[in-house]
PDB file of C-alpha atoms in Angstrom:
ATOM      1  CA  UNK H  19     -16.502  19.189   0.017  1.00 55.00           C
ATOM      2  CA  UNK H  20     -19.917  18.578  -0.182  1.00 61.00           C
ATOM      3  CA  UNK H  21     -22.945  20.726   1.090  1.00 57.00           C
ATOM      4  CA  UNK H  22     -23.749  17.483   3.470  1.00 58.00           C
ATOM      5  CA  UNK H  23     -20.374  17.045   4.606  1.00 58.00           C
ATOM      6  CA  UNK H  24     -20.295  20.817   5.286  1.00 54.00           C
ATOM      7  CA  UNK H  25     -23.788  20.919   7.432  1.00 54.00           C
ATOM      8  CA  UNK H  26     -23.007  17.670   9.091  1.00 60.00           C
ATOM      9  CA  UNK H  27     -22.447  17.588  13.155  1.00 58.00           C
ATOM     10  CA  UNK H  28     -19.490  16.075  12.523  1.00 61.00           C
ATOM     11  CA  UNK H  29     -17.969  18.778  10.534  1.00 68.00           C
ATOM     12  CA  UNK H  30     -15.962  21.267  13.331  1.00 69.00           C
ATOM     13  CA  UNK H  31     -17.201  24.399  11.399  1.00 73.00           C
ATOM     14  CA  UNK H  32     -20.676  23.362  12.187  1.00 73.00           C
ATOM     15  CA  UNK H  33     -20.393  22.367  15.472  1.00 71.00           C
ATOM     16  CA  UNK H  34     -18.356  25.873  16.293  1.00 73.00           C
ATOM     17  CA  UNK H  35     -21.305  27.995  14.418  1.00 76.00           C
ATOM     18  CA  UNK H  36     -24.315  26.193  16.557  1.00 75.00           C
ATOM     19  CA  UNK H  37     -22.214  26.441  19.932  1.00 75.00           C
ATOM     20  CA  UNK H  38     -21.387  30.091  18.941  1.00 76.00           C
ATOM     21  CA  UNK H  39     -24.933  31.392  18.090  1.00 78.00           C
ATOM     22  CA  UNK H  40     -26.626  29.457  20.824  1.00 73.00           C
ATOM     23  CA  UNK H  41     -23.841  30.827  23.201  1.00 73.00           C
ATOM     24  CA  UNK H  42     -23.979  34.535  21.341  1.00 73.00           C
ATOM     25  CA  UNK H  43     -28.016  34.662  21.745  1.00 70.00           C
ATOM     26  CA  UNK H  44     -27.899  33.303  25.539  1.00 68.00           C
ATOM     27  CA  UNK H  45     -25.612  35.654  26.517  1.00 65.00           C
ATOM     28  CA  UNK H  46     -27.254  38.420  25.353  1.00 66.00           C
ATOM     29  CA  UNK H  47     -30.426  37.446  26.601  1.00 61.00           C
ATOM     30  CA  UNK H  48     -29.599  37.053  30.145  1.00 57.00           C
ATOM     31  CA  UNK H  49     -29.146  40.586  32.318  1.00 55.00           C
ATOM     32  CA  UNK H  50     -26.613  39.058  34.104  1.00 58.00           C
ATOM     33  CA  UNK H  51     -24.089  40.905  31.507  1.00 52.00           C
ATOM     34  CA  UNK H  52     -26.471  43.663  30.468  1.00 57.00           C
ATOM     35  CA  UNK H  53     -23.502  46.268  32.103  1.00 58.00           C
ATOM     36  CA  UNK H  54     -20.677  44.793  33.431  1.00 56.00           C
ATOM     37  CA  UNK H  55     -19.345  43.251  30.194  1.00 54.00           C
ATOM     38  CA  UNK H  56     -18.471  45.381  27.163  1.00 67.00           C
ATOM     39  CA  UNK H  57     -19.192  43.674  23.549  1.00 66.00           C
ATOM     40  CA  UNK H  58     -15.940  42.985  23.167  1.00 65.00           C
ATOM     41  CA  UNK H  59     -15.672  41.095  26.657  1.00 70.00           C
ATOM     42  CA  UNK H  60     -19.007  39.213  25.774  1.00 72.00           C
ATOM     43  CA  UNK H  61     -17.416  38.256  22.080  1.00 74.00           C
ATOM     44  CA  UNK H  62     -14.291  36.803  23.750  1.00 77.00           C
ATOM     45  CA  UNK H  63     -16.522  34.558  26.938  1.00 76.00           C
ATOM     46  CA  UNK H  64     -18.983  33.360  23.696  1.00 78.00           C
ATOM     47  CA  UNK H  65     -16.194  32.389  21.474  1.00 80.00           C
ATOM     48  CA  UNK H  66     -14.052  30.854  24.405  1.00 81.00           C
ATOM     49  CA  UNK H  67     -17.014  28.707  25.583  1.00 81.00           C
ATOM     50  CA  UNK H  68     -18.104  28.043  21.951  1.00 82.00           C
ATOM     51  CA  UNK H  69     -14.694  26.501  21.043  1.00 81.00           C
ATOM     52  CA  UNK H  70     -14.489  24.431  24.479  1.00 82.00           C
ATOM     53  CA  UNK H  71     -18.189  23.344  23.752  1.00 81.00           C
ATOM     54  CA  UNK H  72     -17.391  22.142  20.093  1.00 80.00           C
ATOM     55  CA  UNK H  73     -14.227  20.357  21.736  1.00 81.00           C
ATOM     56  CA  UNK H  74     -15.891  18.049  23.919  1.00 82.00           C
ATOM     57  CA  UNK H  75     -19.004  17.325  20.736  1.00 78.00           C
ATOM     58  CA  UNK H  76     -16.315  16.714  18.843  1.00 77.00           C
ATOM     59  CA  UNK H  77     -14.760  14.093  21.751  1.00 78.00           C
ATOM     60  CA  UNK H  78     -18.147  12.529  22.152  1.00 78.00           C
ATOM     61  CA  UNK H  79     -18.682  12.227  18.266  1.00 75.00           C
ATOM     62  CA  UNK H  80     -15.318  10.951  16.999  1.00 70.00           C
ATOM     63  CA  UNK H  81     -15.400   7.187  19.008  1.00 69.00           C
ATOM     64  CA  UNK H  82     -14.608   5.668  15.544  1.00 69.00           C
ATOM     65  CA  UNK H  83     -11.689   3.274  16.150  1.00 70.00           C
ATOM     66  CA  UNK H  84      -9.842   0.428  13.952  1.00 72.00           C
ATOM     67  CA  UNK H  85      -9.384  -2.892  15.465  1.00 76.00           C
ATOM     68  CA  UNK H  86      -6.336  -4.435  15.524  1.00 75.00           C
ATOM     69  CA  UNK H  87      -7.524  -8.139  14.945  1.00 80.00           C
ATOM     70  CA  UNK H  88      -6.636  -9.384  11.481  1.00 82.00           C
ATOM     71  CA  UNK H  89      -5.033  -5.939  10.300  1.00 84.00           C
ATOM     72  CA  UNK H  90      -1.670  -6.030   9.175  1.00 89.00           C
ATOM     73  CA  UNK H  91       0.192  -2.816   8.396  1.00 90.00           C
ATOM     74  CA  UNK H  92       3.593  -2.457   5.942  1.00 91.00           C
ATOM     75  CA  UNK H  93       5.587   0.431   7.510  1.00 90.00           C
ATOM     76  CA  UNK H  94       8.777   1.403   5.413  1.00 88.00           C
ATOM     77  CA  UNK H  95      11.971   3.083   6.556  1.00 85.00           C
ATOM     78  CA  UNK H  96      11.590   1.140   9.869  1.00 84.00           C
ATOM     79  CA  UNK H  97      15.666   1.598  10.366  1.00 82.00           C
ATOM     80  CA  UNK H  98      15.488   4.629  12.683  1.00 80.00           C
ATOM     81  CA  UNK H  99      12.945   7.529  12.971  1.00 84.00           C
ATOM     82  CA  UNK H 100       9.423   7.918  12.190  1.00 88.00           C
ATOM     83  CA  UNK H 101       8.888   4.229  10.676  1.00 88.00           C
ATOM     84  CA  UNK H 102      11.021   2.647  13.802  1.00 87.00           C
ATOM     85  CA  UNK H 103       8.928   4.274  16.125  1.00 88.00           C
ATOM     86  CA  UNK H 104       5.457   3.569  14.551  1.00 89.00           C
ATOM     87  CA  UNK H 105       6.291   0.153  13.474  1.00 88.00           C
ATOM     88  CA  UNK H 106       7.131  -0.860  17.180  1.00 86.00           C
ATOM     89  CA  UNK H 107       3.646   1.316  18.385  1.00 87.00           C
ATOM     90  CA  UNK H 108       1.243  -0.362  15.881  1.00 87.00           C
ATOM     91  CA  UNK H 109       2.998  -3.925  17.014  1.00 84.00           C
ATOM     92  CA  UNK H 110       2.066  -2.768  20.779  1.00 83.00           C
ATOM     93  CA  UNK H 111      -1.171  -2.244  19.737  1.00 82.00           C
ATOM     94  CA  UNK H 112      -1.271  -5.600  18.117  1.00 83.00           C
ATOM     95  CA  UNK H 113      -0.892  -5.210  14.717  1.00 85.00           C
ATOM     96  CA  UNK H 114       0.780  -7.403  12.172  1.00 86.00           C
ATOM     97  CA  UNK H 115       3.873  -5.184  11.321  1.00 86.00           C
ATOM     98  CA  UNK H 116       5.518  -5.968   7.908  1.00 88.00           C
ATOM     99  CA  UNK H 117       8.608  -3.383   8.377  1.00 86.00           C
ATOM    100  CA  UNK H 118      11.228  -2.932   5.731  1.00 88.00           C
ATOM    101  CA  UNK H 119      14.527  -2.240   6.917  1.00 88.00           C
ATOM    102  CA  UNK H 120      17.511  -1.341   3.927  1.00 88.00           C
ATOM    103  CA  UNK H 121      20.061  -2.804   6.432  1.00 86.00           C
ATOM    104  CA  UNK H 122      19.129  -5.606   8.155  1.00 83.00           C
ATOM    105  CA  UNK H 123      21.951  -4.978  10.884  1.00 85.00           C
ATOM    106  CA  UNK H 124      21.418  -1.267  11.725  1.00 84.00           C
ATOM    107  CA  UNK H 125      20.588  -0.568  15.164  1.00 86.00           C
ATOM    108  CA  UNK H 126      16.672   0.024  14.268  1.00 83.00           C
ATOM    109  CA  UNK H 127      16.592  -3.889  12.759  1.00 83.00           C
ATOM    110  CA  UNK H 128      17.986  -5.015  15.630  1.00 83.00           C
ATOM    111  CA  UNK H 129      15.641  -3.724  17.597  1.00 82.00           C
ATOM    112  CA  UNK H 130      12.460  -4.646  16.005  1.00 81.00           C
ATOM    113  CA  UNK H 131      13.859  -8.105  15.399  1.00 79.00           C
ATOM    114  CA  UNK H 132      13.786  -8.418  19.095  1.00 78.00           C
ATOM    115  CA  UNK H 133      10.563  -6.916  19.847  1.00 68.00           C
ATOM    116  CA  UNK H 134       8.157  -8.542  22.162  1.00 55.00           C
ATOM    117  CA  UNK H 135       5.646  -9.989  19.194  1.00 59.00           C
ATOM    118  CA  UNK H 136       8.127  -9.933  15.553  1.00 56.00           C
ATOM    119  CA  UNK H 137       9.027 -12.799  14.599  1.00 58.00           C
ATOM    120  CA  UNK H 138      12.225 -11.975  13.375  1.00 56.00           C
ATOM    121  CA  UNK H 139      12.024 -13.001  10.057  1.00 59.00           C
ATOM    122  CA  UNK H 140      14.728 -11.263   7.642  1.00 56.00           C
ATOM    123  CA  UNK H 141      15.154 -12.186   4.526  1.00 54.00           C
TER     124      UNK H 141
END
C-alpha cells in the first residue's frame, strides 16, 4: 500500500489516529476529568469516542455507489445458495443477471426462471 493511500482520509487507520489524538489531547486538556477519571478510564472514553467518530467519517466518506443502468452481472452456481440468493438481489436491484444453473430443473432454476424481471431464457 502506498504512503498516499496510507495518509489518505479515506484510509480507517487515519481517520482512527486523527479522531484519537484530537480526542486524547481534548480530554486531557479539559479539568472536567483532571480527578475523577483514572488514565485508564480516560484511554477507554478516548478510544470509544475515537472509533464511533471514525465510524460515522467513514459513513459520510464512502457514498460511492454503482448504478445499475446498463450493468449486467454473470453470477455462477445460481442453483441454490450464495449465487441463488445474489443473482435474485442484484436482479431486484435492476441488474442484468446472466446466471448459470448446471440443472436447468433444480428448484433454484425454477425459481429464477420465474422471477419478476428474467426472462427465462434456458438454453
Amino acid at each position: 500500500m502506498s504512503l498516499t493511500k496510507i495518509f489518505s482520509l479515506k484510509c480507517f487507520v487515519t481517520q482512527y489516529l486523527l479522531a484519537f489524538i484530537g480526542l486524547y489531547l481534548a480530554v486531557n486538556v479539559s479539568c472536567c476529568f483532571g480527578g475523577l477519571v483514572s488514565w485508564v478510564g480516560r484511554m477507554f472514553v478516548v478510544s470509544a469516542l475515537a472509533w464511533g467518530l471514525t465510524k460515522k467519517i467513514r459513513k459520510r466518506l464512502n457514498k460511492e455507489f454503482l448504478t445499475s443502468y446498463k450493468r449486467a452481472v454473470l453470477v455462477t452456481g445460481c442453483g441454490s445458495g450464495f449465487g441463488n440468493a445474489l443473482a435474485l438481489k442484484l436482479n431486484e436491484h435492476g441488474f442484468r443477471v446472466y446466471a448459470t444453473v448446471l440443472d436447468t430443473e433444480s428448484e433454484g432454476a425454477k425459481k429464477l426462471i420465474s422471477g419478476q424481471r428474467f426472462e427465462g431464457k434456458t438454453k
